[in-house]
PDB file of C-alpha atoms in Angstrom:
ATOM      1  CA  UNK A 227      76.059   5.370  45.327  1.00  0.00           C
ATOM      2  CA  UNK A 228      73.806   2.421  45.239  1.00  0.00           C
ATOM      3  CA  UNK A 229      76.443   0.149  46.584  1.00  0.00           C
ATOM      4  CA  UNK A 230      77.323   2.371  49.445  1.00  0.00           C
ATOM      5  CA  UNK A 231      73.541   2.419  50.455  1.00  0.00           C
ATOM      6  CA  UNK A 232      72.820  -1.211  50.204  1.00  0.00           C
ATOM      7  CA  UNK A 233      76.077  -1.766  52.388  1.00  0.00           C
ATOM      8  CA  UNK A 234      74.465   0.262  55.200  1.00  0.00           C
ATOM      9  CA  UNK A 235      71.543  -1.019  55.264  1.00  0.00           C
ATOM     10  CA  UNK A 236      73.140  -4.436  55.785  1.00  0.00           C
ATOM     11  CA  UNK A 237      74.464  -2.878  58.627  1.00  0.00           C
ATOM     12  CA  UNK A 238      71.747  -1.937  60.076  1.00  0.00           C
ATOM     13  CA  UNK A 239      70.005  -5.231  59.947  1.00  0.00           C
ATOM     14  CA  UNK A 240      73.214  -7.022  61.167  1.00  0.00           C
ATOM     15  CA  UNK A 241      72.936  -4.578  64.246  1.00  0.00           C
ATOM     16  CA  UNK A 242      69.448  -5.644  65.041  1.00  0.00           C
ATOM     17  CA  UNK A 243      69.653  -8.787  64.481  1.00  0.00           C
ATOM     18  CA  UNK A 244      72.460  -9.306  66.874  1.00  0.00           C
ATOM     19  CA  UNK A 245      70.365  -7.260  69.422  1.00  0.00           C
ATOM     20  CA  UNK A 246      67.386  -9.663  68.930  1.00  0.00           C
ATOM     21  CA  UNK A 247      70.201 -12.458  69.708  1.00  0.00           C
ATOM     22  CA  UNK A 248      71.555 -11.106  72.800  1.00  0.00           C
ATOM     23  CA  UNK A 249      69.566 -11.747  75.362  1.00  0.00           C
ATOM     24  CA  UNK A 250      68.605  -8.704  78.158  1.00  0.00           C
ATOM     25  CA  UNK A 251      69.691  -9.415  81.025  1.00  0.00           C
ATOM     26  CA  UNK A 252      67.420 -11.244  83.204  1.00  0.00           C
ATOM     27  CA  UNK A 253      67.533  -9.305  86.292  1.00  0.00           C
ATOM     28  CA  UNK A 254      67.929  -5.097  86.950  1.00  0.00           C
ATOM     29  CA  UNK A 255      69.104  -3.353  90.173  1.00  0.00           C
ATOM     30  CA  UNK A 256      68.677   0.040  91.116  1.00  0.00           C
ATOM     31  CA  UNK A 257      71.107   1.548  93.249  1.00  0.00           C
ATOM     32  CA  UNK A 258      70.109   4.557  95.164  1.00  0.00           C
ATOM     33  CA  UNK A 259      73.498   5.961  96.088  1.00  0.00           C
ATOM     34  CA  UNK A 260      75.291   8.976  96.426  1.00  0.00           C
ATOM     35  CA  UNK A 261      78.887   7.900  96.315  1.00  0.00           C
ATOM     36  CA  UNK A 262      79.940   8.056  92.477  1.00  0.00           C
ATOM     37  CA  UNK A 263      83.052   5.511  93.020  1.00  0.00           C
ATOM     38  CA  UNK A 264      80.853   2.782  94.936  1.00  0.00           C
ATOM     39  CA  UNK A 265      78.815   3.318  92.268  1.00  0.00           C
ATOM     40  CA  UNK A 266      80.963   3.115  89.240  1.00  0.00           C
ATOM     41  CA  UNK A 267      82.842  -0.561  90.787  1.00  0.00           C
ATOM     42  CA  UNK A 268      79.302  -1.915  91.084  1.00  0.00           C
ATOM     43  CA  UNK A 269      78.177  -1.117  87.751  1.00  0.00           C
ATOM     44  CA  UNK A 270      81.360  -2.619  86.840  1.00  0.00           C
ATOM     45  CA  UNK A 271      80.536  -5.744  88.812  1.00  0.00           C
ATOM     46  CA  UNK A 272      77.230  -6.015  87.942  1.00  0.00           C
ATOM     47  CA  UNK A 273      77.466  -5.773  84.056  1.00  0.00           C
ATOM     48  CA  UNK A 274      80.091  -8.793  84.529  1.00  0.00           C
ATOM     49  CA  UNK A 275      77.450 -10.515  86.167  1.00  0.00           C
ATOM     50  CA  UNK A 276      75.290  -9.608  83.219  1.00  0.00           C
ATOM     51  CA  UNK A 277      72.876  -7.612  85.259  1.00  0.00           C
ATOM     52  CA  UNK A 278      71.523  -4.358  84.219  1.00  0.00           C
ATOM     53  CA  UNK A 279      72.068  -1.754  86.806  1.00  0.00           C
ATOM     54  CA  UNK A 280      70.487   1.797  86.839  1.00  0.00           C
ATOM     55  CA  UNK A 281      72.408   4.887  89.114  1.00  0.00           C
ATOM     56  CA  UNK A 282      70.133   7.441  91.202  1.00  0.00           C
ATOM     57  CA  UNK A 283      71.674   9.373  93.498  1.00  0.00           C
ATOM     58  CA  UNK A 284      69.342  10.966  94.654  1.00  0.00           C
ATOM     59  CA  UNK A 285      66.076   9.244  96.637  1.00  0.00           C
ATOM     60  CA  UNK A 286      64.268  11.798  94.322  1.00  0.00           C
ATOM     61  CA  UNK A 287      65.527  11.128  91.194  1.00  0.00           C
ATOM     62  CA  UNK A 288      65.155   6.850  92.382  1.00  0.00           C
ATOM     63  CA  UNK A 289      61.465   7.584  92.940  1.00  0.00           C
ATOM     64  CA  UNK A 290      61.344   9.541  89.275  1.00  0.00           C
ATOM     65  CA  UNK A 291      63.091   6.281  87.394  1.00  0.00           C
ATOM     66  CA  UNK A 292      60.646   3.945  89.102  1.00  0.00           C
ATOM     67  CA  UNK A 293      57.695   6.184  87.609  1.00  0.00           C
ATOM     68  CA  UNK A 294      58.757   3.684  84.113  1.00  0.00           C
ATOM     69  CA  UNK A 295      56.883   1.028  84.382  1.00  0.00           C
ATOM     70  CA  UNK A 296      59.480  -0.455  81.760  1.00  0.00           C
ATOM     71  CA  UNK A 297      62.520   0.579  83.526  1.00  0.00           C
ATOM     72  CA  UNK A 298      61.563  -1.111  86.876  1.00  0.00           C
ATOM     73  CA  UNK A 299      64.098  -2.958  88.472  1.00  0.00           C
ATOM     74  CA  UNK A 300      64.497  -6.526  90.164  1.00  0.00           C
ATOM     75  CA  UNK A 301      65.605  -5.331  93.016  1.00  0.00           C
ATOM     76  CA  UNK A 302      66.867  -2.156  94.845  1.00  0.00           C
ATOM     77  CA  UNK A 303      70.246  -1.118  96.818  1.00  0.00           C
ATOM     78  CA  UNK A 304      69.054   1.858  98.947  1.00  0.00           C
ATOM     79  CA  UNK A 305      71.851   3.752 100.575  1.00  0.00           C
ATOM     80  CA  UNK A 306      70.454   5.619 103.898  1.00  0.00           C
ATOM     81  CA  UNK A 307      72.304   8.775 103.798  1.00  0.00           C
ATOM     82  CA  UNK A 308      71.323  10.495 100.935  1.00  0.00           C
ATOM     83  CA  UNK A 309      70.865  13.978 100.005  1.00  0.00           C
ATOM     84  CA  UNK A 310      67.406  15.233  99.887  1.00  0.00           C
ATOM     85  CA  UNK A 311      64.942  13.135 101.454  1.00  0.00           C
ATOM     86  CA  UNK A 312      66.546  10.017 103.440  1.00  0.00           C
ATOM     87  CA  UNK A 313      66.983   6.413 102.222  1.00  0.00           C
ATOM     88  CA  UNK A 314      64.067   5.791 105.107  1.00  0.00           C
ATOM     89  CA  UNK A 315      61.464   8.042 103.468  1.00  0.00           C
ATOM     90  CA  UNK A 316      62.397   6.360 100.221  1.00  0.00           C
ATOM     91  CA  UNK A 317      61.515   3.039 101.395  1.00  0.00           C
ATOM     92  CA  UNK A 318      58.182   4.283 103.123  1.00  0.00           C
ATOM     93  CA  UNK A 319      57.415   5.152  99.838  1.00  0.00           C
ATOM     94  CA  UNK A 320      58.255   1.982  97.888  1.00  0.00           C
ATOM     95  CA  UNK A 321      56.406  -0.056  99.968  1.00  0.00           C
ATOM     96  CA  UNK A 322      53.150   2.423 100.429  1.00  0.00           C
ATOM     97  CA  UNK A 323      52.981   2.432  96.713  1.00  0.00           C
ATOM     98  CA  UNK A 324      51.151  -1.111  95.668  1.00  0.00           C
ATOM     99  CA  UNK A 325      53.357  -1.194  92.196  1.00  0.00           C
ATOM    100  CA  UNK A 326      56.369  -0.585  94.268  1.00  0.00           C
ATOM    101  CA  UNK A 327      55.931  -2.430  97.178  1.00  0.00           C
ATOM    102  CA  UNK A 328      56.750  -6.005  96.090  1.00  0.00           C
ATOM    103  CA  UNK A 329      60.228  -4.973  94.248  1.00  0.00           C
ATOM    104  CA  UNK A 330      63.057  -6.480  97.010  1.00  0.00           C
ATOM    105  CA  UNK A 331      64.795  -3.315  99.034  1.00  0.00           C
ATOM    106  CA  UNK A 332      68.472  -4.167 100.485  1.00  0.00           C
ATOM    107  CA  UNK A 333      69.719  -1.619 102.563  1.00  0.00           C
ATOM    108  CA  UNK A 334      73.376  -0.753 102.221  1.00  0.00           C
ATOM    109  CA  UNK A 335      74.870   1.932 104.300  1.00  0.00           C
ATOM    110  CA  UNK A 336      77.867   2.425 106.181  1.00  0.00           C
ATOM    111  CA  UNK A 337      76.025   2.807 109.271  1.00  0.00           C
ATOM    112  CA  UNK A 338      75.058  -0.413 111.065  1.00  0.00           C
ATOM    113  CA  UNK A 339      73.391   0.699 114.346  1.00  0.00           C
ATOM    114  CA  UNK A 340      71.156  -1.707 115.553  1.00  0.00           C
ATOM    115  CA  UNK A 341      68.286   1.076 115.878  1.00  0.00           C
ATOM    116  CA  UNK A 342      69.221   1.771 111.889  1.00  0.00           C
ATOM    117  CA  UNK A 343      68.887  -1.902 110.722  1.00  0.00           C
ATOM    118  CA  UNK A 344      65.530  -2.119 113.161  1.00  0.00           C
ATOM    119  CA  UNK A 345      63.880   0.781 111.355  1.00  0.00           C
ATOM    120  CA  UNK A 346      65.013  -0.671 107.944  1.00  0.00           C
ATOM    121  CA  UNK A 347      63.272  -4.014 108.347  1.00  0.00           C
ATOM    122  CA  UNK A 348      59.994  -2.653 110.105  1.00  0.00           C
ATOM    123  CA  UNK A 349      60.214  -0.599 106.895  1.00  0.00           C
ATOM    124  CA  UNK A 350      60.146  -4.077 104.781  1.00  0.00           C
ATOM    125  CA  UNK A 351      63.884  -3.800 103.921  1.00  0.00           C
ATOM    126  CA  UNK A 352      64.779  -7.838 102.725  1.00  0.00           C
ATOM    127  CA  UNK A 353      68.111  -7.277 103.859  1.00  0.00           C
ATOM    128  CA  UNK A 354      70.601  -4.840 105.898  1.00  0.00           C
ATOM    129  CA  UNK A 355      74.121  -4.485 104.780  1.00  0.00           C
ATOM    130  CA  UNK A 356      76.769  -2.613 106.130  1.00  0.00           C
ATOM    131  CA  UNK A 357      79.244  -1.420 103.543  1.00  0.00           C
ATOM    132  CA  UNK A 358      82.536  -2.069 105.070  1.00  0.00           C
ATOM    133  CA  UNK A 359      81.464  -5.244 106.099  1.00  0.00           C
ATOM    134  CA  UNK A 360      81.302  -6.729 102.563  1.00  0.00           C
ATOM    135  CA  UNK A 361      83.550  -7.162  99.394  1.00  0.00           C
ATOM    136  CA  UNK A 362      81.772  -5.977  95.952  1.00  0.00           C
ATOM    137  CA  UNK A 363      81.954  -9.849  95.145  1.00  0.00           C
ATOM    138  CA  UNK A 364      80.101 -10.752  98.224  1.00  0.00           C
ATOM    139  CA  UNK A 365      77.569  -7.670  97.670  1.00  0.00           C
ATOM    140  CA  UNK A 366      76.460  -9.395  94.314  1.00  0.00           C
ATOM    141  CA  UNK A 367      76.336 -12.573  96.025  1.00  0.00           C
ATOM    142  CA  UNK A 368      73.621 -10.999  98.521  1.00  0.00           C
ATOM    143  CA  UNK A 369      71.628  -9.773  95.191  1.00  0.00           C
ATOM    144  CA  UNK A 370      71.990 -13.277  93.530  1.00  0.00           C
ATOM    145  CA  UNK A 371      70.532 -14.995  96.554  1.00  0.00           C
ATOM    146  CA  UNK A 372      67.778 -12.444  97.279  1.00  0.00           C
ATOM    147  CA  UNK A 373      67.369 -12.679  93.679  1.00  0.00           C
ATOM    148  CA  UNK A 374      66.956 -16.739  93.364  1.00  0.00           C
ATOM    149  CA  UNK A 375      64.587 -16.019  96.768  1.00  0.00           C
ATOM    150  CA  UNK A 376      62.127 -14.123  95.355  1.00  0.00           C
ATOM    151  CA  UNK A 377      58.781 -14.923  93.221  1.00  0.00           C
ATOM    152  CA  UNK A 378      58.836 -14.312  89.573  1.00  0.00           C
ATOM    153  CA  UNK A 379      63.209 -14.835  89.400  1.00  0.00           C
TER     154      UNK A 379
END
């Protein structure tokens, strides 16, 4: 039926033009984290923030997302304690890797030793956090600041 196809292809150009009117949002994080709950309350924070946040949790399957030039993130959360290779290696690698290297890392881990947080910024960690020190409110407001801080924001 003619009118049945002309009504769906009005659809379809009422769908993309409302994605051309939404804006993306302007910053991405990728969390590296194994815990699925901390994970699903700061997606949840995040996208009312209006920032885009991508889930690896895995430091393997973090380093295979960041191979997308497209999909790159703003910034990273990097848990330490992850299966696989280590939230450590994982940073060694951002920062050997000249496309990586400038994307902002913030540790966030549940351990805080002082030898931990040490490692992390001689690493080139921007920032240590310590879980259960912090709210999920005040964990955004660490990625607002750090990203307002950096270049290109």
């Amino acid at each position: 039926n003619a009118q049945q196809a002309v009504a769906g292809h009005l659809t379809l150009v009422m769908v993309r033009l409302l994605r051309m009117a939404t804006p993306a949002p302007a910053h991405s994080v990728l969390l590296i984290e194994d815990d699925q709950l901390l994970s699903d309350l700061l997606a949840r924070k995040f996208a009312a923030e209006k920032i885009r946040m991508t889930y690896a949790p895995t430091g393997e399957i973090a380093l295979d997302v960041l191979k997308n030039e497209e999909k790159r993130p703003s910034l990273i959360l990097l848990d330490i304690r992850l299966p696989g290779i280590d939230g450590f290696e994982v940073l060694k690698l951002l920062k050997a890797n000249p496309d990586l290297a400038k994307i902002p890392v913030i540790i966030l881990s549940n351990f805080g030793q002082a030898e931990d947080i040490a490692r992390g910024k001689n690493l080139g960690a921007e920032k240590f956090i310590v879980k259960v020190t912090l709210t999920l409110e005040q964990i955004v407001d660490v990625v607002r600041a750090t990203f307002e801080k950096s270049p290109g924001s």
